[in-house]
Tab-separated table of C-alpha atoms in Angstrom:
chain	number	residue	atom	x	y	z
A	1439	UNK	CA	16.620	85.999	10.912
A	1440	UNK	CA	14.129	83.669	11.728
A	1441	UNK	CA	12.312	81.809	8.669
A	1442	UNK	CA	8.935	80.674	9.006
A	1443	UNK	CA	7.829	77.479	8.001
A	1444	UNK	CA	4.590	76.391	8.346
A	1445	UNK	CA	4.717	74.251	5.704
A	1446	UNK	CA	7.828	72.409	5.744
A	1447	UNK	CA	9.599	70.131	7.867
A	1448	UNK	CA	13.053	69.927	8.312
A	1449	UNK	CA	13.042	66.516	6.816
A	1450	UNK	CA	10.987	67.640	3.997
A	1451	UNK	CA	13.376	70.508	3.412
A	1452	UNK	CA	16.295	67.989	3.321
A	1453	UNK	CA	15.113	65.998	1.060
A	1454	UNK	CA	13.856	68.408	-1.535
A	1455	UNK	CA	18.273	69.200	-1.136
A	1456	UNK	CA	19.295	66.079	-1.683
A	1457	UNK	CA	17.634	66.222	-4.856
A	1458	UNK	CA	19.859	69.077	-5.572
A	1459	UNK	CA	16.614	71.965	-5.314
A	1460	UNK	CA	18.496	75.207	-5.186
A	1461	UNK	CA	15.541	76.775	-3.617
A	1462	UNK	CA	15.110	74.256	-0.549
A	1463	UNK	CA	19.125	75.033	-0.044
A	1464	UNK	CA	18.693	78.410	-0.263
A	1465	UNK	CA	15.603	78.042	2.701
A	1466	UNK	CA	17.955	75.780	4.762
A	1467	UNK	CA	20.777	78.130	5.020
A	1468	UNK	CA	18.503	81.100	5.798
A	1469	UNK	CA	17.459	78.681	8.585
A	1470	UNK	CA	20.505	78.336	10.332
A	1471	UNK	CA	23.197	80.909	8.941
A	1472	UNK	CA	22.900	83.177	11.597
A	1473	UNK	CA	23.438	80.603	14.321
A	1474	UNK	CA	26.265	79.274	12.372
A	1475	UNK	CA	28.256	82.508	12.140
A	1476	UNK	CA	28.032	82.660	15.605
A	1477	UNK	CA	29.568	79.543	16.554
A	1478	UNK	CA	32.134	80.133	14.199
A	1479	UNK	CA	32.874	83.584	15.223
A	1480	UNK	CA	33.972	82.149	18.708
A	1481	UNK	CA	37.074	80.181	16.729
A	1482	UNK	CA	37.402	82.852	14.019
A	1483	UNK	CA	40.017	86.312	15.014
A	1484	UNK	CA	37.476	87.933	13.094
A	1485	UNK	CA	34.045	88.391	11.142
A	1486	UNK	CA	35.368	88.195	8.057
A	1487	UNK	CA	37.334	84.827	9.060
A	1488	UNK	CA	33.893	83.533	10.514
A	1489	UNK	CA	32.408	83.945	7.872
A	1490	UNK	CA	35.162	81.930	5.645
A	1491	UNK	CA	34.705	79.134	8.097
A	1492	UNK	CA	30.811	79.660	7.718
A	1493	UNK	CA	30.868	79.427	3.998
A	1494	UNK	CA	33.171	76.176	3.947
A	1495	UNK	CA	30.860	74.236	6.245
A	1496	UNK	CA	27.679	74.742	4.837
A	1497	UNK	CA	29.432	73.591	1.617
A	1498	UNK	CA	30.572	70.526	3.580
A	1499	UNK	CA	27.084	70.291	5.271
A	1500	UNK	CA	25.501	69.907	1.554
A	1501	UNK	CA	27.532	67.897	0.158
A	1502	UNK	CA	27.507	65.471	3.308
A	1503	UNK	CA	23.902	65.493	3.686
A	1504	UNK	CA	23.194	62.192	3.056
A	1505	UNK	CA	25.176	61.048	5.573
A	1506	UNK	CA	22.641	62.550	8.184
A	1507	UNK	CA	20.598	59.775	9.218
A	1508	UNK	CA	18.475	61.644	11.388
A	1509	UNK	CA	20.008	60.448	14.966
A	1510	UNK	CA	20.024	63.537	17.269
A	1511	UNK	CA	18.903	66.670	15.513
A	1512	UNK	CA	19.637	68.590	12.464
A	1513	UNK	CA	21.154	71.582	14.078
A	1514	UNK	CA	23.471	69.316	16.206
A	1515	UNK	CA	24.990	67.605	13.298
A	1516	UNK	CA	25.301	70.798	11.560
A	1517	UNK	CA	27.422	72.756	14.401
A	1518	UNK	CA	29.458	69.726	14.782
A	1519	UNK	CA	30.542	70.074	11.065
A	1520	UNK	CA	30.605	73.517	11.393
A	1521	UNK	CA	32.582	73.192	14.329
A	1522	UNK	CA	35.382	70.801	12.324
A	1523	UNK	CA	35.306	73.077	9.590
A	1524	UNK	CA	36.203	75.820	11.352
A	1525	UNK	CA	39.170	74.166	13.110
A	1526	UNK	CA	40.301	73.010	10.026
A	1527	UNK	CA	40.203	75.967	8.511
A	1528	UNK	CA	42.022	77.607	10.893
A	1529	UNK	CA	44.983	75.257	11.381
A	1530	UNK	CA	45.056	75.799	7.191
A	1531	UNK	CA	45.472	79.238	7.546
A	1532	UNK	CA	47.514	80.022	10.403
A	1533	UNK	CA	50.592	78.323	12.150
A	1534	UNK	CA	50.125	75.444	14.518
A	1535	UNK	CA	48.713	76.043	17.687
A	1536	UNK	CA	50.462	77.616	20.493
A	1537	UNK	CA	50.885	75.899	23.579
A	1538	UNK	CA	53.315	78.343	25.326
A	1539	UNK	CA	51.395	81.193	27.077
A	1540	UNK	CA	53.483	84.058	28.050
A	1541	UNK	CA	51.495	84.781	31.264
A	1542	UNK	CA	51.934	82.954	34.456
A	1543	UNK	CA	49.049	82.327	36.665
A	1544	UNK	CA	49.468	80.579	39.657
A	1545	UNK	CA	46.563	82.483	41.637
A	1546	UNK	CA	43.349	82.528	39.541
A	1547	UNK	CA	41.666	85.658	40.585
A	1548	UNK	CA	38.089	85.259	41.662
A	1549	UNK	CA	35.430	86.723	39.656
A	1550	UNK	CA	32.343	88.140	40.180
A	1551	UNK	CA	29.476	85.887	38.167
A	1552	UNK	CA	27.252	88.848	37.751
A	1553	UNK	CA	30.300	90.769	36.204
A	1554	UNK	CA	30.046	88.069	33.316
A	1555	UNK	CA	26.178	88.199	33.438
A	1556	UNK	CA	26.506	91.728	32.901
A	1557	UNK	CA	28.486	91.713	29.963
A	1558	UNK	CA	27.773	92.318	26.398
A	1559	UNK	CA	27.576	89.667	24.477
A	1560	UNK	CA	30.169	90.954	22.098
A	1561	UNK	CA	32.472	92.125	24.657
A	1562	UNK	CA	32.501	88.743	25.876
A	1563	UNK	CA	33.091	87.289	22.306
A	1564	UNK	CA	35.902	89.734	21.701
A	1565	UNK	CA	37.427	88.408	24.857
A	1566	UNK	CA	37.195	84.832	24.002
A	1567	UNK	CA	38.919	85.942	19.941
A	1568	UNK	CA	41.967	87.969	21.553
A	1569	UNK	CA	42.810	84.553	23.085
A	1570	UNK	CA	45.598	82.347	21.492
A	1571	UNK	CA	44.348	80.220	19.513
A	1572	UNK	CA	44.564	77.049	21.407
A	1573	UNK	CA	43.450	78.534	24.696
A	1574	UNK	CA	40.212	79.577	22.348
A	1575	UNK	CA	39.700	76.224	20.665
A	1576	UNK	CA	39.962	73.927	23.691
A	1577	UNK	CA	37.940	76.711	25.695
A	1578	UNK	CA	35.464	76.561	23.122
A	1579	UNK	CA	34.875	73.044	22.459
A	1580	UNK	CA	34.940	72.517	26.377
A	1581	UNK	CA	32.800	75.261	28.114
A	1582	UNK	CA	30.773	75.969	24.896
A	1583	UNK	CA	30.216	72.841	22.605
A	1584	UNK	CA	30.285	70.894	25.742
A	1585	UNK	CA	32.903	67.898	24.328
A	1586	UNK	CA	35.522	65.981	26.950
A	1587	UNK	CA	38.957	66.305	27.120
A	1588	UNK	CA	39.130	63.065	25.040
A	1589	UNK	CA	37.440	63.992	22.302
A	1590	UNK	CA	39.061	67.367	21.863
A	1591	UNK	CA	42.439	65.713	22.024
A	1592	UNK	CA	40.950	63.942	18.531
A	1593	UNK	CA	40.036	66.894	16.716
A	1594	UNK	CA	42.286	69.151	17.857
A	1595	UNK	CA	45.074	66.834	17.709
A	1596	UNK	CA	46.656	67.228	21.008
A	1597	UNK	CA	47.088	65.014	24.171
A	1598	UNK	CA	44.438	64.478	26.861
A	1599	UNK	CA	46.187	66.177	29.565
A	1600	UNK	CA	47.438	69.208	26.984
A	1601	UNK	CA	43.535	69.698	26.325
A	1602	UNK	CA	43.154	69.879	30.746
A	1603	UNK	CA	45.925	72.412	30.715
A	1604	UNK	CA	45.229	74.449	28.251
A	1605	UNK	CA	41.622	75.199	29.416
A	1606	UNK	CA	42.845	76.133	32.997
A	1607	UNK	CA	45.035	78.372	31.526
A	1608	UNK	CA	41.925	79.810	29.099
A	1609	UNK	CA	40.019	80.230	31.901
A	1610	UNK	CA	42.709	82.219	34.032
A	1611	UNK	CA	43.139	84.670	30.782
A	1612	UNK	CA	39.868	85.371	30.692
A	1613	UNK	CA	38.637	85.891	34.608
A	1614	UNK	CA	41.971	88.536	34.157
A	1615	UNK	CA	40.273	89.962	31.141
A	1616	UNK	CA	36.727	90.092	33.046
A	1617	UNK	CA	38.365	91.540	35.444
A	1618	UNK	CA	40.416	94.149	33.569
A	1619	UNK	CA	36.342	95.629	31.698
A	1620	UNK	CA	34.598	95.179	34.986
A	1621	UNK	CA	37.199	97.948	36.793
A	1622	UNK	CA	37.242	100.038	33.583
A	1623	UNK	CA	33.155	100.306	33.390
A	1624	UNK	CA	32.130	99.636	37.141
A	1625	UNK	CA	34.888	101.789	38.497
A	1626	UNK	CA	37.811	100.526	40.750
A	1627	UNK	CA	37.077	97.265	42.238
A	1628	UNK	CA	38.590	96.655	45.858
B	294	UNK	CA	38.236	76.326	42.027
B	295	UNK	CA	36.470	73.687	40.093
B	296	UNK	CA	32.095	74.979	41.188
B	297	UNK	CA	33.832	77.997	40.263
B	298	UNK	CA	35.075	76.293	37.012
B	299	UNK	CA	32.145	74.883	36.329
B	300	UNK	CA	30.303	77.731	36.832
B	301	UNK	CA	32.726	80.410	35.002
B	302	UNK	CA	32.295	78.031	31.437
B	303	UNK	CA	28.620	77.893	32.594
B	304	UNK	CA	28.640	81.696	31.893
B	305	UNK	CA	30.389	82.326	28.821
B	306	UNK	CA	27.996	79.320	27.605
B	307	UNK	CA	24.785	80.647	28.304
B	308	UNK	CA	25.749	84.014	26.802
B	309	UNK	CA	27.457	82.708	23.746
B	310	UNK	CA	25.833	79.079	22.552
B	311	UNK	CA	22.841	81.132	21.325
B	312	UNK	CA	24.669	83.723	19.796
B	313	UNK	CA	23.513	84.902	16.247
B	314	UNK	CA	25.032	86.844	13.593
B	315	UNK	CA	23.995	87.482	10.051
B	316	UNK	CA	26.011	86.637	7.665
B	317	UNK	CA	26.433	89.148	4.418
B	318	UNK	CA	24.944	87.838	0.796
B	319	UNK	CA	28.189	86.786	-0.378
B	320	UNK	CA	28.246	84.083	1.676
B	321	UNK	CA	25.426	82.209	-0.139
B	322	UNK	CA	26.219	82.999	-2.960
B	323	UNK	CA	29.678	81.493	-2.844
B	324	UNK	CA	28.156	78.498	-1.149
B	325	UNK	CA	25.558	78.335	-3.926
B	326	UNK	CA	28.051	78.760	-6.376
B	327	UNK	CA	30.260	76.062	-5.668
B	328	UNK	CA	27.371	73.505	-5.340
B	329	UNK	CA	26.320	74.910	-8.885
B	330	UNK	CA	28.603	76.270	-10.353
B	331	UNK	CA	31.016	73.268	-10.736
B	332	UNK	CA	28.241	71.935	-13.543
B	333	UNK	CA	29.218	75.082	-15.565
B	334	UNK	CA	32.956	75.289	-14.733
B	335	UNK	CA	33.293	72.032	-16.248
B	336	UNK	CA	31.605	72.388	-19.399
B	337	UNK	CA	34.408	75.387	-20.692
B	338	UNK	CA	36.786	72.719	-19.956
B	339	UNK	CA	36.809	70.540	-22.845
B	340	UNK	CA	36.133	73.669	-25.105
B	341	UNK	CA	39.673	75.111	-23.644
B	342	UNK	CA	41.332	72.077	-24.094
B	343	UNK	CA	39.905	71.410	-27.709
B	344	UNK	CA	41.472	75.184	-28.560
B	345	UNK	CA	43.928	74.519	-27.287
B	346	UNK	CA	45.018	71.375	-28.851
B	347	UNK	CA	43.834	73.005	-32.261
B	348	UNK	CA	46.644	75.660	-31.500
B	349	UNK	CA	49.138	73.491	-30.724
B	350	UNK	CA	48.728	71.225	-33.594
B	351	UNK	CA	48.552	74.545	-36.182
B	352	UNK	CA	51.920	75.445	-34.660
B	353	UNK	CA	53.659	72.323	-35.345
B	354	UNK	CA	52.749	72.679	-38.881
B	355	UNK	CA	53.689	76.094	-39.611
B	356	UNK	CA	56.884	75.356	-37.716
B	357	UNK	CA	57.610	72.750	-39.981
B	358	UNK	CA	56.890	74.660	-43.011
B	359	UNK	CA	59.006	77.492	-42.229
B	360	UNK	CA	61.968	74.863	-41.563
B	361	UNK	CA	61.864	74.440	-44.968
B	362	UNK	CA	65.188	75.646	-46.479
B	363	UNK	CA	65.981	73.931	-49.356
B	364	UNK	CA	64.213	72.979	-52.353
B	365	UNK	CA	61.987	69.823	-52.081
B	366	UNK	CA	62.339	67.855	-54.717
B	367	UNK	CA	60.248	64.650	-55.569
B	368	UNK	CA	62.241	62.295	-57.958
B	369	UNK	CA	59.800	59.981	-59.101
B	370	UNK	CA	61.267	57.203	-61.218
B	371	UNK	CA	64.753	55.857	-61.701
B	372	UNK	CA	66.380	55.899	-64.343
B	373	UNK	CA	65.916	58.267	-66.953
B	374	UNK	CA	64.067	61.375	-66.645
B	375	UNK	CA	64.169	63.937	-68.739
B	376	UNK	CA	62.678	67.192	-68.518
B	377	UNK	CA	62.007	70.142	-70.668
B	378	UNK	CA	61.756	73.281	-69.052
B	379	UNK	CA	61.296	76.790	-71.038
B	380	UNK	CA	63.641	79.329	-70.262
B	381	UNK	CA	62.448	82.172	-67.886
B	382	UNK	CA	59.770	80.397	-66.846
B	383	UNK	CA	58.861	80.536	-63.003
B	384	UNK	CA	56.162	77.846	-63.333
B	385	UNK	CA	56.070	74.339	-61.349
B	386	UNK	CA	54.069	72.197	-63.610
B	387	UNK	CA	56.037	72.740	-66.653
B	388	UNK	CA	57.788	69.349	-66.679
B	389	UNK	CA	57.095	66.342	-69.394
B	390	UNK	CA	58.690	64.000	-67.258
B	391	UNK	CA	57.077	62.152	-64.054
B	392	UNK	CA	58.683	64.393	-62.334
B	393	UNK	CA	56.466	66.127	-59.639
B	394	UNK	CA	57.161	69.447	-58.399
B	395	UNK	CA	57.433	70.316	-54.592
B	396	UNK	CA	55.128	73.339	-54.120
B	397	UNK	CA	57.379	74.586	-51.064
B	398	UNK	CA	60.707	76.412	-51.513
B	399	UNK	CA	61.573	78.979	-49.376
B	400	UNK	CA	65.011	79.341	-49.784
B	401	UNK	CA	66.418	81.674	-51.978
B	402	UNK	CA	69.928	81.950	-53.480
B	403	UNK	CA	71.718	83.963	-51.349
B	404	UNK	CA	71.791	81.812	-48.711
B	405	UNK	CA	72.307	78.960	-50.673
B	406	UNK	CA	76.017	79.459	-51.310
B	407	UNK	CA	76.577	78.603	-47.805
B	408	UNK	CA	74.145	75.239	-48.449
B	409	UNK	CA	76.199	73.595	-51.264
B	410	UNK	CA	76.670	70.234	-49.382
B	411	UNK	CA	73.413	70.430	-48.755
B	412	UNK	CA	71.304	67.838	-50.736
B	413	UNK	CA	68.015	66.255	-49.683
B	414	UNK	CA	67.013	63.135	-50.025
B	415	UNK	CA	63.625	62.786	-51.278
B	416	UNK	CA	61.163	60.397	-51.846
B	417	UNK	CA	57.820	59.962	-53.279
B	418	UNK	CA	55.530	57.701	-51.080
B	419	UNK	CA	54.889	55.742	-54.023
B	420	UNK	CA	57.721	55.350	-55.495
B	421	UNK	CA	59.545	52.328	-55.123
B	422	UNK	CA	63.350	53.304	-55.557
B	423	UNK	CA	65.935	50.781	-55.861
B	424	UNK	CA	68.649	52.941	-56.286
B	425	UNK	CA	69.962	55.859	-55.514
B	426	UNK	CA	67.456	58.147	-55.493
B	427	UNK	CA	68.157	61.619	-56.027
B	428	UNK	CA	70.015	65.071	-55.426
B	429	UNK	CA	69.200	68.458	-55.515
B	430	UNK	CA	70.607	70.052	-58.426
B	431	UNK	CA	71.962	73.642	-58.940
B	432	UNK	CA	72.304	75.740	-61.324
B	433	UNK	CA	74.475	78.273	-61.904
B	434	UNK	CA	74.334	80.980	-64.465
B	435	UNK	CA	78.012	81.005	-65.304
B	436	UNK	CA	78.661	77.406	-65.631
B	437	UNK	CA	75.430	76.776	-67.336
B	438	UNK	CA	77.204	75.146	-70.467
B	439	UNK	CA	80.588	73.719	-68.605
B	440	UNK	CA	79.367	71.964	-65.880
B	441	UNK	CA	76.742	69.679	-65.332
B	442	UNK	CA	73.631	70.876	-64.625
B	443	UNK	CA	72.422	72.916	-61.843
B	444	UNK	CA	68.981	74.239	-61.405
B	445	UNK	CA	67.905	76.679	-59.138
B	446	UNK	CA	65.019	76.317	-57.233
B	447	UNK	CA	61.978	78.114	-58.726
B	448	UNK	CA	60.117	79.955	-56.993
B	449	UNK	CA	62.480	82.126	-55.732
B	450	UNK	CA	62.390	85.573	-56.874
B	451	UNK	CA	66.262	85.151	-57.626
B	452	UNK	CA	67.338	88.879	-57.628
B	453	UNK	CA	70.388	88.531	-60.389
B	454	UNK	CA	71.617	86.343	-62.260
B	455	UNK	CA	75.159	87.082	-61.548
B	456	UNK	CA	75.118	84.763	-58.490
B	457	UNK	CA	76.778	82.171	-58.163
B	458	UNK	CA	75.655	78.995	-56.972
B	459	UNK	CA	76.567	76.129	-56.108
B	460	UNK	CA	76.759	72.599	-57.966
B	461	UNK	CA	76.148	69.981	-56.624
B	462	UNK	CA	75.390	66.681	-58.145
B	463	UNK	CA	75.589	63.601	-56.579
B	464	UNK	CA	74.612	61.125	-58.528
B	465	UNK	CA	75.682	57.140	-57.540
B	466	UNK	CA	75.787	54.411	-59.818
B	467	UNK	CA	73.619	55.251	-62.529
B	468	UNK	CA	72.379	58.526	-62.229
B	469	UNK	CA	68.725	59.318	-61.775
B	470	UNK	CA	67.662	62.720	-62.368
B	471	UNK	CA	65.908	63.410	-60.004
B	472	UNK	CA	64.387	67.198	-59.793
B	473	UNK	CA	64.244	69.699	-62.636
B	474	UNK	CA	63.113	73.062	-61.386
B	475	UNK	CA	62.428	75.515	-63.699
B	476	UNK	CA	63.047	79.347	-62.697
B	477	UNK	CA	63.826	82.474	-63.963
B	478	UNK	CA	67.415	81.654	-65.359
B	479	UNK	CA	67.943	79.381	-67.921
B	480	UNK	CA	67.114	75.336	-68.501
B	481	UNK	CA	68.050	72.539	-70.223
B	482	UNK	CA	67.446	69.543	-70.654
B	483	UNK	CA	69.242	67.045	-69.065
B	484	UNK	CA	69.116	63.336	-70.161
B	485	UNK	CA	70.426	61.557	-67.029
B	486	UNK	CA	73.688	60.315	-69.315
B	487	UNK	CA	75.327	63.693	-69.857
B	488	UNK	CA	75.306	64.125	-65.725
B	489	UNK	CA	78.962	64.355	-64.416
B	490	UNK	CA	79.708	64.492	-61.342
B	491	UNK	CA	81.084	67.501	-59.852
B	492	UNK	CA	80.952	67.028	-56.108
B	493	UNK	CA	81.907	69.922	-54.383
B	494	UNK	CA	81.039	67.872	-50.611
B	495	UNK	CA	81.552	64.313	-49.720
B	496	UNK	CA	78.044	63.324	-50.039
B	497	UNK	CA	76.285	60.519	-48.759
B	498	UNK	CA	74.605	57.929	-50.676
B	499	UNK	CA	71.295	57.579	-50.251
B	500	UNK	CA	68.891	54.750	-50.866
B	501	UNK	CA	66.246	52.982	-49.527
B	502	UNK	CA	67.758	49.154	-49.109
B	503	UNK	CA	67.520	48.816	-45.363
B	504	UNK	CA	65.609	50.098	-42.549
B	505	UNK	CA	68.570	52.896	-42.109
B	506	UNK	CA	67.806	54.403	-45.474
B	507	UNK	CA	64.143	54.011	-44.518
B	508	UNK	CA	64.456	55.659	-41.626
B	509	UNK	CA	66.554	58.348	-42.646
B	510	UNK	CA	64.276	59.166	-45.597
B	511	UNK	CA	61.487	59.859	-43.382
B	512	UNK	CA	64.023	61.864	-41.090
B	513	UNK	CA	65.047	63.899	-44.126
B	514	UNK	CA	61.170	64.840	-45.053
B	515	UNK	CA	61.067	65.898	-41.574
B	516	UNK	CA	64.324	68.145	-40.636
B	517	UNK	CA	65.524	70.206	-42.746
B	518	UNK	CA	68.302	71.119	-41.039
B	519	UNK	CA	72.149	70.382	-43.036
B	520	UNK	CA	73.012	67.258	-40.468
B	521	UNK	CA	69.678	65.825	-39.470
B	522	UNK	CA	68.369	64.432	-36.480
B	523	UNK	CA	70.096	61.118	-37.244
B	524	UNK	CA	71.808	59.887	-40.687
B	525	UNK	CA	72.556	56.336	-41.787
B	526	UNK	CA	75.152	54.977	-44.166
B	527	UNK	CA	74.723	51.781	-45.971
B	528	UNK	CA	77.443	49.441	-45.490
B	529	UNK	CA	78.199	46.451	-47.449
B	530	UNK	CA	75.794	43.982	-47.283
B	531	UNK	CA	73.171	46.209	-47.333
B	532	UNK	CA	73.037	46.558	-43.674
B	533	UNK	CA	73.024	50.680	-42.178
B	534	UNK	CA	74.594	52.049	-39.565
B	535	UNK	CA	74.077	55.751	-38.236
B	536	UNK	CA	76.961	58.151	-39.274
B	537	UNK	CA	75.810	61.108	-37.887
B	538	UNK	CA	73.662	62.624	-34.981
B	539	UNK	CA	71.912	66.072	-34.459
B	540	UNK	CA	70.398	67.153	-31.144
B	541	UNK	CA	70.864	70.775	-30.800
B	542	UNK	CA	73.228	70.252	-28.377
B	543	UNK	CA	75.591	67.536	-29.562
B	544	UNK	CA	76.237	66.430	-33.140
B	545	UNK	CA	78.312	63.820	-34.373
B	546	UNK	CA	79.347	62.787	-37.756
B	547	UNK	CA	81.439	60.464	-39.170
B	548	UNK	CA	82.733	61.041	-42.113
């Protein structure tokens, strides 16, 4: 949902929040809610889980908002909270991490780009949710938020070189899993 | 491997970064609530803990007036006291003497057979006692004319008169009358010289000379259990040391 403003600035609208206006608050989450769900329905098992993680970082978001000194842009600073939150909120709710993967790739099948170009949207979420959970959160800060191995071994709380493995393995899972809904809906591949 | 790396994350990006979702209502209004709401939530607080603390405090004093088992009795001078009480009379205030009435007694007779080495130590906050201060006193019907004086404690709807009770008078050096209760049975008067002593218990003397007696006067108003909390003897010189201890769980006495 996309909320005009013609009149208002971001930095207008923040401000009218900081002095607590429920009414600018209200106007800033309609501006970015949707977006937000969907970055935390790629660390989330599920909607209603997303939308946990949603609800605790636009708390945090507000209540940190003076902290936001205007370096880089709104929406950046937001998804990286958002992005914290929702790691945090996971690690609170479900045991640690798993490092072990069950499946052993050695040979990482070749995929098709167009097969991933192709896919739904969803589908493609749903892929990246069925993974453990810390194939999904390195793959996600890496490939999707765009941090470095460095910096997800902060916030994560794992080594540098457990971040590197743990995406190659991501990645294997899912090129399998691309795999696996490209023969069901384009037929047998050869 | 790693174009292909580069380019697989490449994918999933471009399909998921801009992904959108609507969230359902609740979501604000939790998020709205807890920015909000926390003004509200904390004004019930202080009116919970006010109730609460109102509660408390009532039960504490009920508790302490049904402890109540014996007659309270507020000697208020030394030394002589007499008192003139009407026969069959159930009324407090019917004393000549200084001698001030406790409002509360609970306890009736039947139970207080069992009580006879019971006595109470009571004292007026204004009084200034230099002595031994005072006993409870019962009466019994039968021995009404033989033995020294016993009163029963009024107020009690005393069912017949053909209980017995107990006597007990302590008094110490000179005695003190100290309570004269009228009730339903019969009165007299008692001039403090025509009190024997007809101890039926060892019984402590009591008497505010040292912190001890001070102490365990307050402790007295207090519990009104037989062996209280903690119970202090005067020795010689005017000195006290504890002979006895109550805590539920272990009690001591020394006898």
């Amino acid at each position: 949902m996309i909320l005009l403003k013609p009149t208002y600035t971001i930095a207008e609208l923040l401000n009218r929040c900081l002095s607590g206006e429920r009414k600018a608050q209200e106007m800033l989450y309609k501006e970015f809610a949707s977006k937000m769900l969907g970055v935390c329905m790629r660390y989330a098992t599920d909607r209603m889980e997303a939308e946990d993680m949603l609800q605790n970082g636009f708390i945090k978001v507000f209540k940190n908002l003076k902290d936001y000194r205007g370096n880089g842009s709104f929406e950046g600073w937001m998804r990286r909270i958002m992005v914290h939150c929702s790691i945090e909120y996971y690690r609170k709710h479900h045991k640690m991490m798993q490092i072990a993967d069950v499946s052993d790739i050695n040979n990482e099948p070749s995929v098709n780009p167009e097969a991933i170009d192709n896919m739904d949207v969803n589908d493609l979420l749903g892929l990246i949710q069925q993974l453990s959970p810390g194939y999904r959160m390195v793959f996600n800060l890496y490939a999707i938020e765009g941090y470095a191995h460095k910096e997800i071994a902060e916030i994560v709380g794992i080594t540098e070189g457990a971040s590197k493995s743990q995406l190659s393995r991501a990645r294997a899972i899912l090129k399998e899993q691309v795999i696996k809904m490209e023969n069901k809906g384009y037929g047998y591949a050869g | 491997m790693d174009m292909q790396d580069k380019e697989f994350d490449r994918l999933f990006n471009s399909k998921l970064e801009n992904f959108e979702l609507e969230p359902s209502s609740m979501v604000w209004e939790n998020i709205a609530g807890e920015l909000h709401g926390k003004k509200a939530k904390r004004s019930i607080t202080p009116y919970l803990s006010i109730a609460a603390s109102i509660i408390i405090l009532a039960s504490i004093g009920l508790l302490f007036s049904n402890q109540a088992e014996d007659t309270f009795v507020k000697p208020v001078k030394r030394g002589k006291v007499v008192a003139k009480i009407n026969k069959a009379e159930t009324s407090d205030n019917n004393t000549k003497s200084t001698v001030v009435m406790a409002p509360e007694i609970t306890k009736e007779p039947a139970n207080e057979v069992e009580t006879l080495s019971k006595h109470r130590l009571f004292i007026a906050p204004k009084v200034v006692v230099d002595e031994p201060v005072n006993q409870v006193i019962t009466k019994t019907n039968d021995q009404a004319k033989t033995d020294p004086i016993t009163i029963n404690q009024p107020a009690l709807s005393l069912p017949v008169p053909a209980q017995k009770e107990p006597v007990m008078v302590v008094p110490d050096k000179e005695t003190s009358l100290s309570v004269i209760i009228a009730d339903k049975q019969q009165v007299e008067t008692i001039s403090t010289e025509t009190l024997t002593e007809t101890m039926k218990t060892p019984v402590k003397k009591r008497g505010i000379h040292s912190l001890g007696g001070l102490i365990g006067a307050l402790v007295a108003k207090v519990d009104k259990r037989e062996d209280k909390l903690i119970e202090f003897t005067e020795s010689d010189d005017n000195g006290s040391t504890i002979t006895g201890l109550n805590l539920g769980l272990i009690k001591i006495k020394k006898k």
